[in-house]
Amino acid sequence: FGSSVRPWDRTGPFRRLSETAMASLTVQMEAYAFRELVAHLQWRKDVQNIDLMNLAGFCRNCMAKWYHAGAKVHGVPLQYEEACERVYGEPYADWKKQNQKKASEDQLALFESGKELHARTEPKLLPGSEAAVGHSNVCGQGCDAPAPAPAAVPAAGATAAKIAVLTASDRAAGGIYEDKSGPAVVEMLKLFSERHGTLSPTFVEQKVVPDDEEVIFTSMKAWSESKACDVVITTGGTGFGPRDVTPEATRRLVQRLADGLSRAMAWQTSLLEPRSVLSRGVCGVTKEQVLIVNLPGHPNAVRQCLSVLLPVLPHLLRMLR
C-alpha cells in the first residue's frame, strides 16, 4: 500500500482498513502486556500470593481465573489447571510446594479485612445474559479452589463429525517417544463436545506414521476416498525442517484450499506463541468433501490451534453437506 498508509490513518479510502489494523494491533499490544506481567510474576517467585491480595486485591490465581474465564466466554476448551500452568509457568502444585510460605496471623487478618476489595473473576457474560454478582469465587473465599466447570450444553442438534487423526513423526512412529499430539486432538474435541454441545465427534481411526510424504498422502487419500470420515486432522511435519512434508502431502490431495482457517490459527495463536506463524500447515477440502486440517506437532500448539478451529467447525461441516 506504500509508505503513506498508516494503521492510525482515519481518513480517506483506507479508513476501514486502518480501523481493522488498529484493532488488531491493540489486541497484540494487550497480549504483550499480559505476557510481560506473567513473565515478571514468574520471575518474582518470592512475592507471595497473599501479599499481592492484601496490597492490590488480586494474585496469580486471579490471573489464572481471568484467563480461564476468557476461554469460557469465547468458547475455548481449557481446563483451570492449564490456565494456572500458563500463569505460573509450571503446575500450580509444584510452584506451591517450592515457593509458597505459611501465611502469618497478620497476613490472614489483613486478607479477611480486605475481602470487599478483592478482585472478581467470574466471566463477564455476553450481552443478553444476566450479570454476575457476588464475590470472586476464588479470592473472596480461598485462592486454591478451582473455578466451577461450565454446565454442558445439551447435545440436541449437534453436528455429527467422523474424525480421523494422523500424527506424522519419525520418532513417534519409531517408538522413540510416545505420541502426545494425536491424543491432544481427541481430548480437545471431546471436551469441546461436552461443554458446548454443537459438535458430536466420532473417532474412526488414529494413526502414527513417519515423516514420509508418500505415506502421509496415502493414509489421507484412503480415508478420503472411502468416505470413512468427514475430517482428517494431522499433527506434525508443518515446520521448515527437511523432513517436514505434511503440507506437501496435503496439497496433493485437496482440491479447494481453506487458507482462512490456516491464517486464523496462525495469527490467533501467535498472540501466545509468536513462533506459531512459522507453521506451514494447510487446510482444505478433497473432492470427496473431506476437510483436512494440518496442525503442528506440539500438544500445546494443537490445543491452541483447535481453540480457533472448533467454534467454526460445526458450521463448516454443515456447509459441506
mmCIF file of C-alpha atoms in Angstrom:
data_model
loop_
_atom_site.group_PDB
_atom_site.id
_atom_site.type_symbol
_atom_site.label_atom_id
_atom_site.label_comp_id
_atom_site.label_asym_id
_atom_site.label_seq_id
_atom_site.Cartn_x
_atom_site.Cartn_y
_atom_site.Cartn_z
ATOM 1 C CA PHE A 1 0.000 0.000 0.000
ATOM 2 C CA GLY A 2 3.022 2.300 0.149
ATOM 3 C CA SER A 3 4.577 4.215 2.991
ATOM 4 C CA SER A 4 1.811 6.836 3.086
ATOM 5 C CA VAL A 5 -0.710 4.346 4.530
ATOM 6 C CA ARG A 6 -0.516 4.122 8.323
ATOM 7 C CA PRO A 7 -2.603 1.999 10.708
ATOM 8 C CA TRP A 8 -3.673 5.171 12.521
ATOM 9 C CA ASP A 9 -4.839 6.997 9.370
ATOM 10 C CA ARG A 10 -8.558 7.668 9.942
ATOM 11 C CA THR A 11 -9.334 9.437 6.683
ATOM 12 C CA GLY A 12 -9.789 8.558 3.022
ATOM 13 C CA PRO A 13 -10.460 5.181 1.377
ATOM 14 C CA PHE A 14 -8.305 3.291 3.863
ATOM 15 C CA ARG A 15 -10.368 4.262 6.899
ATOM 16 C CA ARG A 16 -11.950 0.815 7.324
ATOM 17 C CA LEU A 17 -8.607 -0.891 6.738
ATOM 18 C CA SER A 18 -6.882 1.362 9.272
ATOM 19 C CA GLU A 19 -9.531 0.713 11.929
ATOM 20 C CA THR A 20 -9.188 -3.039 11.428
ATOM 21 C CA ALA A 21 -5.406 -2.814 11.545
ATOM 22 C CA MET A 22 -5.528 -0.717 14.707
ATOM 23 C CA ALA A 23 -7.888 -3.171 16.389
ATOM 24 C CA SER A 24 -5.509 -5.993 15.512
ATOM 25 C CA LEU A 25 -2.542 -4.043 16.867
ATOM 26 C CA THR A 26 -4.444 -3.238 20.049
ATOM 27 C CA VAL A 27 -5.087 -6.940 20.715
ATOM 28 C CA GLN A 28 -1.420 -7.713 20.133
ATOM 29 C CA MET A 29 -0.291 -4.886 22.424
ATOM 30 C CA GLU A 30 -2.630 -6.029 25.164
ATOM 31 C CA ALA A 31 -1.402 -9.603 24.758
ATOM 32 C CA TYR A 32 2.184 -8.333 25.001
ATOM 33 C CA ALA A 33 1.391 -6.530 28.260
ATOM 34 C CA PHE A 34 -0.185 -9.701 29.657
ATOM 35 C CA ARG A 35 2.832 -11.821 28.691
ATOM 36 C CA GLU A 36 5.212 -9.330 30.317
ATOM 37 C CA LEU A 37 3.171 -9.249 33.530
ATOM 38 C CA VAL A 38 3.109 -13.047 33.644
ATOM 39 C CA ALA A 39 6.854 -13.228 32.985
ATOM 40 C CA HIS A 40 7.517 -10.725 35.781
ATOM 41 C CA LEU A 41 5.441 -12.697 38.289
ATOM 42 C CA GLN A 42 7.144 -15.922 37.238
ATOM 43 C CA TRP A 43 10.490 -14.215 37.946
ATOM 44 C CA ARG A 44 9.349 -12.822 41.313
ATOM 45 C CA LYS A 45 8.608 -16.153 42.914
ATOM 46 C CA ASP A 46 9.472 -14.601 46.287
ATOM 47 C CA VAL A 47 6.308 -12.482 46.241
ATOM 48 C CA GLN A 48 3.531 -14.404 47.966
ATOM 49 C CA ASN A 49 0.003 -14.543 46.589
ATOM 50 C CA ILE A 50 -1.455 -13.375 49.899
ATOM 51 C CA ASP A 51 0.761 -10.272 49.812
ATOM 52 C CA LEU A 52 -0.477 -9.485 46.307
ATOM 53 C CA MET A 53 -4.045 -9.904 47.540
ATOM 54 C CA ASN A 54 -3.529 -7.686 50.545
ATOM 55 C CA LEU A 55 -1.831 -4.958 48.551
ATOM 56 C CA ALA A 56 -3.744 -4.959 45.249
ATOM 57 C CA GLY A 57 -6.715 -7.290 45.692
ATOM 58 C CA PHE A 58 -5.579 -9.835 43.096
ATOM 59 C CA CYS A 59 -2.968 -12.573 42.802
ATOM 60 C CA ARG A 60 -1.633 -15.145 40.363
ATOM 61 C CA ASN A 61 -4.699 -17.327 40.880
ATOM 62 C CA CYS A 62 -6.922 -14.385 39.940
ATOM 63 C CA MET A 63 -4.996 -14.067 36.688
ATOM 64 C CA ALA A 64 -5.441 -17.773 36.011
ATOM 65 C CA LYS A 65 -9.155 -17.346 36.736
ATOM 66 C CA TRP A 66 -9.412 -14.418 34.305
ATOM 67 C CA TYR A 67 -7.573 -16.426 31.676
ATOM 68 C CA HIS A 68 -9.903 -19.384 32.238
ATOM 69 C CA ALA A 69 -12.960 -17.103 32.239
ATOM 70 C CA GLY A 70 -11.886 -15.612 28.900
ATOM 71 C CA ALA A 71 -11.672 -19.093 27.467
ATOM 72 C CA LYS A 72 -15.234 -19.840 28.631
ATOM 73 C CA VAL A 73 -16.622 -16.588 27.224
ATOM 74 C CA HIS A 74 -15.070 -17.240 23.817
ATOM 75 C CA GLY A 75 -15.902 -20.941 23.700
ATOM 76 C CA VAL A 76 -12.342 -22.237 24.064
ATOM 77 C CA PRO A 77 -11.959 -25.632 25.807
ATOM 78 C CA LEU A 78 -9.471 -25.029 28.615
ATOM 79 C CA GLN A 79 -9.024 -26.673 31.997
ATOM 80 C CA TYR A 80 -8.419 -24.443 35.018
ATOM 81 C CA GLU A 81 -5.211 -26.363 35.711
ATOM 82 C CA GLU A 82 -3.961 -25.405 32.239
ATOM 83 C CA ALA A 83 -4.713 -21.749 32.932
ATOM 84 C CA CYS A 84 -2.766 -21.970 36.187
ATOM 85 C CA GLU A 85 0.204 -23.511 34.426
ATOM 86 C CA ARG A 86 0.126 -20.695 31.861
ATOM 87 C CA VAL A 87 0.364 -18.104 34.647
ATOM 88 C CA TYR A 88 2.749 -19.928 36.995
ATOM 89 C CA GLY A 89 4.970 -21.369 34.262
ATOM 90 C CA GLU A 90 4.655 -24.806 35.874
ATOM 91 C CA PRO A 91 1.945 -26.923 37.520
ATOM 92 C CA TYR A 92 0.460 -24.961 40.401
ATOM 93 C CA ALA A 93 1.056 -27.791 42.854
ATOM 94 C CA ASP A 94 4.786 -27.729 42.033
ATOM 95 C CA TRP A 95 5.001 -23.938 42.398
ATOM 96 C CA LYS A 96 3.123 -24.055 45.697
ATOM 97 C CA LYS A 97 5.388 -26.763 47.088
ATOM 98 C CA GLN A 98 8.559 -24.878 46.167
ATOM 99 C CA ASN A 99 7.575 -21.260 46.775
ATOM 100 C CA GLN A 100 4.514 -20.778 48.971
ATOM 101 C CA LYS A 101 5.116 -19.987 52.637
ATOM 102 C CA LYS A 102 2.704 -20.349 55.507
ATOM 103 C CA ALA A 103 0.746 -17.153 56.000
ATOM 104 C CA SER A 104 1.191 -15.285 59.255
ATOM 105 C CA GLU A 105 -1.673 -14.295 61.547
ATOM 106 C CA ASP A 106 -1.226 -10.662 60.485
ATOM 107 C CA GLN A 107 -1.382 -11.586 56.783
ATOM 108 C CA LEU A 108 -4.541 -13.649 57.295
ATOM 109 C CA ALA A 109 -6.202 -10.894 59.334
ATOM 110 C CA LEU A 110 -5.419 -8.320 56.648
ATOM 111 C CA PHE A 111 -6.735 -10.703 53.984
ATOM 112 C CA GLU A 112 -10.038 -11.139 55.846
ATOM 113 C CA SER A 113 -10.459 -7.410 56.442
ATOM 114 C CA GLY A 114 -9.960 -6.569 52.780
ATOM 115 C CA LYS A 115 -12.386 -9.008 51.178
ATOM 116 C CA GLU A 116 -14.658 -6.241 49.929
ATOM 117 C CA LEU A 117 -11.803 -5.044 47.711
ATOM 118 C CA HIS A 118 -10.841 -8.441 46.301
ATOM 119 C CA ALA A 119 -10.972 -8.997 42.555
ATOM 120 C CA ARG A 120 -13.948 -10.561 40.864
ATOM 121 C CA THR A 121 -13.057 -13.358 38.492
ATOM 122 C CA GLU A 122 -16.431 -14.502 37.188
ATOM 123 C CA PRO A 123 -16.667 -14.413 33.377
ATOM 124 C CA LYS A 124 -18.104 -11.166 32.018
ATOM 125 C CA LEU A 125 -21.117 -12.598 30.278
ATOM 126 C CA LEU A 126 -22.094 -11.840 26.723
ATOM 127 C CA PRO A 127 -24.845 -9.273 26.005
ATOM 128 C CA GLY A 128 -28.286 -10.597 26.864
ATOM 129 C CA SER A 129 -27.064 -12.695 29.794
ATOM 130 C CA GLU A 130 -27.559 -11.850 33.449
ATOM 131 C CA ALA A 131 -24.701 -10.013 35.080
ATOM 132 C CA ALA A 132 -22.524 -11.913 37.526
ATOM 133 C CA VAL A 133 -22.989 -10.931 41.182
ATOM 134 C CA GLY A 134 -21.217 -11.575 44.450
ATOM 135 C CA HIS A 135 -17.594 -12.049 45.395
ATOM 136 C CA SER A 136 -14.983 -13.754 43.309
ATOM 137 C CA ASN A 137 -15.371 -17.484 43.753
ATOM 138 C CA VAL A 138 -11.605 -17.618 44.176
ATOM 139 C CA CYS A 139 -10.198 -14.682 46.011
ATOM 140 C CA GLY A 140 -13.128 -13.968 48.265
ATOM 141 C CA GLN A 141 -13.298 -17.499 49.607
ATOM 142 C CA GLY A 142 -9.947 -19.191 49.170
ATOM 143 C CA CYS A 143 -7.419 -18.920 46.373
ATOM 144 C CA ASP A 144 -6.814 -22.611 45.891
ATOM 145 C CA ALA A 145 -10.359 -23.504 44.818
ATOM 146 C CA PRO A 146 -10.751 -24.221 41.091
ATOM 147 C CA ALA A 147 -13.436 -22.490 39.083
ATOM 148 C CA PRO A 148 -16.697 -24.381 38.753
ATOM 149 C CA ALA A 149 -16.852 -26.129 35.396
ATOM 150 C CA PRO A 150 -19.335 -24.593 32.946
ATOM 151 C CA ALA A 151 -22.501 -26.605 32.519
ATOM 152 C CA ALA A 152 -22.531 -28.792 29.443
ATOM 153 C CA VAL A 153 -24.829 -27.624 26.658
ATOM 154 C CA PRO A 154 -27.440 -30.215 25.653
ATOM 155 C CA ALA A 155 -26.295 -32.162 22.600
ATOM 156 C CA ALA A 156 -29.614 -31.827 20.723
ATOM 157 C CA GLY A 157 -28.917 -30.506 17.259
ATOM 158 C CA ALA A 158 -25.191 -31.166 17.461
ATOM 159 C CA THR A 159 -23.388 -31.621 14.149
ATOM 160 C CA ALA A 160 -22.065 -35.166 13.763
ATOM 161 C CA ALA A 161 -18.448 -35.480 12.692
ATOM 162 C CA LYS A 162 -16.408 -38.583 11.889
ATOM 163 C CA ILE A 163 -12.796 -37.750 12.709
ATOM 164 C CA ALA A 164 -9.535 -39.406 11.676
ATOM 165 C CA VAL A 165 -6.320 -38.321 13.384
ATOM 166 C CA LEU A 166 -2.911 -38.730 11.750
ATOM 167 C CA THR A 167 0.341 -37.997 13.575
ATOM 168 C CA ALA A 168 3.392 -37.541 11.351
ATOM 169 C CA SER A 169 6.563 -38.081 13.354
ATOM 170 C CA ASP A 170 9.634 -40.185 12.671
ATOM 171 C CA ARG A 171 10.405 -40.544 16.373
ATOM 172 C CA ALA A 172 6.857 -41.347 17.491
ATOM 173 C CA ALA A 173 6.470 -43.842 14.640
ATOM 174 C CA GLY A 174 9.794 -45.407 15.626
ATOM 175 C CA GLY A 175 8.776 -45.765 19.271
ATOM 176 C CA ILE A 176 11.423 -43.303 20.478
ATOM 177 C CA TYR A 177 8.779 -41.323 22.322
ATOM 178 C CA GLU A 178 5.052 -41.512 22.915
ATOM 179 C CA ASP A 179 2.726 -39.636 20.610
ATOM 180 C CA LYS A 180 1.015 -36.935 22.674
ATOM 181 C CA SER A 181 -0.262 -34.604 19.957
ATOM 182 C CA GLY A 182 -2.755 -37.092 18.492
ATOM 183 C CA PRO A 183 -4.331 -37.757 21.914
ATOM 184 C CA ALA A 184 -4.424 -33.979 22.470
ATOM 185 C CA VAL A 185 -6.645 -33.679 19.374
ATOM 186 C CA VAL A 186 -9.039 -36.305 20.736
ATOM 187 C CA GLU A 187 -9.057 -34.723 24.188
ATOM 188 C CA MET A 188 -9.852 -31.250 22.831
ATOM 189 C CA LEU A 189 -12.656 -32.452 20.576
ATOM 190 C CA LYS A 190 -14.271 -34.443 23.379
ATOM 191 C CA LEU A 191 -14.002 -31.519 25.777
ATOM 192 C CA PHE A 192 -15.480 -29.103 23.249
ATOM 193 C CA SER A 193 -18.335 -31.505 22.574
ATOM 194 C CA GLU A 194 -19.115 -31.941 26.285
ATOM 195 C CA ARG A 195 -19.047 -28.241 27.070
ATOM 196 C CA HIS A 196 -20.726 -26.737 24.034
ATOM 197 C CA GLY A 197 -22.881 -29.439 22.507
ATOM 198 C CA THR A 198 -22.561 -28.105 18.951
ATOM 199 C CA LEU A 199 -20.348 -30.955 17.743
ATOM 200 C CA SER A 200 -20.760 -34.713 18.154
ATOM 201 C CA PRO A 201 -17.436 -36.328 17.188
ATOM 202 C CA THR A 202 -16.790 -39.986 16.436
ATOM 203 C CA PHE A 203 -13.180 -41.073 16.078
ATOM 204 C CA VAL A 204 -12.875 -43.583 13.260
ATOM 205 C CA GLU A 205 -9.096 -44.071 13.399
ATOM 206 C CA GLN A 206 -5.897 -42.748 14.951
ATOM 207 C CA LYS A 207 -2.630 -43.475 13.224
ATOM 208 C CA VAL A 208 1.048 -42.595 13.697
ATOM 209 C CA VAL A 209 3.258 -42.578 10.592
ATOM 210 C CA PRO A 210 6.807 -41.416 9.833
ATOM 211 C CA ASP A 211 7.566 -38.089 8.162
ATOM 212 C CA ASP A 212 7.295 -39.572 4.688
ATOM 213 C CA GLU A 213 5.285 -37.636 2.101
ATOM 214 C CA GLU A 214 4.043 -40.701 0.244
ATOM 215 C CA VAL A 215 2.976 -42.494 3.437
ATOM 216 C CA ILE A 216 1.161 -39.397 4.706
ATOM 217 C CA PHE A 217 -0.535 -38.833 1.353
ATOM 218 C CA THR A 218 -1.590 -42.471 1.002
ATOM 219 C CA SER A 219 -3.105 -42.554 4.502
ATOM 220 C CA MET A 220 -5.159 -39.410 3.962
ATOM 221 C CA LYS A 221 -6.178 -40.470 0.448
ATOM 222 C CA ALA A 222 -7.509 -43.797 1.688
ATOM 223 C CA TRP A 223 -9.616 -42.106 4.371
ATOM 224 C CA SER A 224 -10.977 -39.578 1.916
ATOM 225 C CA GLU A 225 -11.814 -41.984 -0.901
ATOM 226 C CA SER A 226 -13.515 -44.451 1.439
ATOM 227 C CA LYS A 227 -15.545 -41.578 2.939
ATOM 228 C CA ALA A 228 -14.826 -43.127 6.302
ATOM 229 C CA CYS A 229 -14.536 -39.685 7.838
ATOM 230 C CA ASP A 230 -15.649 -36.065 7.466
ATOM 231 C CA VAL A 231 -12.474 -34.548 8.870
ATOM 232 C CA VAL A 232 -8.819 -35.559 8.848
ATOM 233 C CA ILE A 233 -6.713 -33.766 11.443
ATOM 234 C CA THR A 234 -2.968 -34.169 11.117
ATOM 235 C CA THR A 235 -0.305 -33.207 13.628
ATOM 236 C CA GLY A 236 3.374 -32.700 12.971
ATOM 237 C CA GLY A 237 5.539 -32.052 9.951
ATOM 238 C CA THR A 238 4.421 -28.453 9.363
ATOM 239 C CA GLY A 239 7.723 -26.685 10.041
ATOM 240 C CA PHE A 240 10.746 -25.908 7.872
ATOM 241 C CA GLY A 241 12.828 -28.996 8.582
ATOM 242 C CA PRO A 242 13.867 -31.231 5.684
ATOM 243 C CA ARG A 243 11.509 -33.966 6.940
ATOM 244 C CA ASP A 244 8.528 -31.617 7.453
ATOM 245 C CA VAL A 245 6.421 -32.674 4.474
ATOM 246 C CA THR A 246 2.829 -32.856 5.748
ATOM 247 C CA PRO A 247 1.748 -29.688 3.876
ATOM 248 C CA GLU A 248 3.198 -31.048 0.623
ATOM 249 C CA ALA A 249 1.267 -34.308 1.026
ATOM 250 C CA THR A 250 -1.919 -32.393 1.835
ATOM 251 C CA ARG A 251 -1.671 -30.070 -1.166
ATOM 252 C CA ARG A 252 -1.558 -33.103 -3.446
ATOM 253 C CA LEU A 253 -4.931 -34.223 -2.138
ATOM 254 C CA VAL A 254 -7.070 -31.148 -1.514
ATOM 255 C CA GLN A 255 -8.976 -29.534 -4.374
ATOM 256 C CA ARG A 256 -10.034 -26.381 -2.547
ATOM 257 C CA LEU A 257 -7.780 -24.635 -0.067
ATOM 258 C CA ALA A 258 -9.193 -23.104 3.126
ATOM 259 C CA ASP A 259 -6.464 -20.554 3.649
ATOM 260 C CA GLY A 260 -8.631 -18.539 6.012
ATOM 261 C CA LEU A 261 -8.520 -21.321 8.587
ATOM 262 C CA SER A 262 -4.745 -21.651 8.366
ATOM 263 C CA ARG A 263 -4.227 -17.897 8.647
ATOM 264 C CA ALA A 264 -6.665 -17.559 11.551
ATOM 265 C CA MET A 265 -4.989 -20.320 13.543
ATOM 266 C CA ALA A 266 -1.507 -18.896 12.910
ATOM 267 C CA TRP A 267 -2.478 -15.322 13.761
ATOM 268 C CA GLN A 268 -4.604 -16.044 16.828
ATOM 269 C CA THR A 269 -2.086 -18.430 18.364
ATOM 270 C CA SER A 270 0.789 -16.014 17.663
ATOM 271 C CA LEU A 271 -0.611 -13.788 20.418
ATOM 272 C CA LEU A 272 0.511 -16.502 22.858
ATOM 273 C CA GLU A 273 3.406 -18.029 20.918
ATOM 274 C CA PRO A 274 4.962 -15.713 18.295
ATOM 275 C CA ARG A 275 6.717 -18.621 16.575
ATOM 276 C CA SER A 276 3.384 -20.182 15.640
ATOM 277 C CA VAL A 277 3.447 -18.141 12.408
ATOM 278 C CA LEU A 278 6.289 -20.412 11.292
ATOM 279 C CA SER A 279 3.844 -23.279 10.804
ATOM 280 C CA ARG A 280 3.250 -24.084 7.123
ATOM 281 C CA GLY A 281 0.092 -26.053 7.860
ATOM 282 C CA VAL A 282 -2.527 -26.364 5.099
ATOM 283 C CA CYS A 283 -6.305 -26.623 5.384
ATOM 284 C CA GLY A 284 -8.503 -27.703 2.503
ATOM 285 C CA VAL A 285 -11.263 -29.919 1.144
ATOM 286 C CA THR A 286 -10.816 -33.027 -1.005
ATOM 287 C CA LYS A 287 -13.003 -33.949 -3.982
ATOM 288 C CA GLU A 288 -14.928 -36.250 -1.629
ATOM 289 C CA GLN A 289 -15.768 -33.213 0.548
ATOM 290 C CA VAL A 290 -13.480 -34.298 3.373
ATOM 291 C CA LEU A 291 -11.865 -31.485 5.332
ATOM 292 C CA ILE A 292 -8.137 -31.844 6.045
ATOM 293 C CA VAL A 293 -6.515 -29.689 8.723
ATOM 294 C CA ASN A 294 -2.756 -29.626 9.382
ATOM 295 C CA LEU A 295 -1.737 -28.826 12.961
ATOM 296 C CA PRO A 296 1.757 -28.502 14.479
ATOM 297 C CA GLY A 297 3.224 -31.403 16.384
ATOM 298 C CA HIS A 298 3.419 -29.974 19.906
ATOM 299 C CA PRO A 299 0.432 -30.796 22.152
ATOM 300 C CA ASN A 300 0.145 -27.199 23.395
ATOM 301 C CA ALA A 301 0.157 -25.909 19.829
ATOM 302 C CA VAL A 302 -2.533 -28.453 18.958
ATOM 303 C CA ARG A 303 -4.754 -27.160 21.768
ATOM 304 C CA GLN A 304 -4.203 -23.533 20.826
ATOM 305 C CA CYS A 305 -4.973 -24.114 17.145
ATOM 306 C CA LEU A 306 -8.080 -26.153 17.893
ATOM 307 C CA SER A 307 -9.361 -23.389 20.153
ATOM 308 C CA VAL A 308 -9.591 -21.307 16.970
ATOM 309 C CA LEU A 309 -10.930 -24.041 14.680
ATOM 310 C CA LEU A 310 -13.536 -25.788 16.826
ATOM 311 C CA PRO A 311 -16.002 -22.909 17.282
ATOM 312 C CA VAL A 312 -16.469 -22.689 13.484
ATOM 313 C CA LEU A 313 -16.092 -26.383 12.632
ATOM 314 C CA PRO A 314 -19.789 -27.361 13.057
ATOM 315 C CA HIS A 315 -20.923 -24.651 10.636
ATOM 316 C CA LEU A 316 -18.163 -25.565 8.187
ATOM 317 C CA LEU A 317 -19.259 -29.208 8.159
ATOM 318 C CA ARG A 318 -22.876 -28.221 7.541
ATOM 319 C CA MET A 319 -21.737 -26.169 4.565
ATOM 320 C CA LEU A 320 -20.008 -29.200 3.080
ATOM 321 C CA ARG A 321 -23.138 -31.373 3.268
#
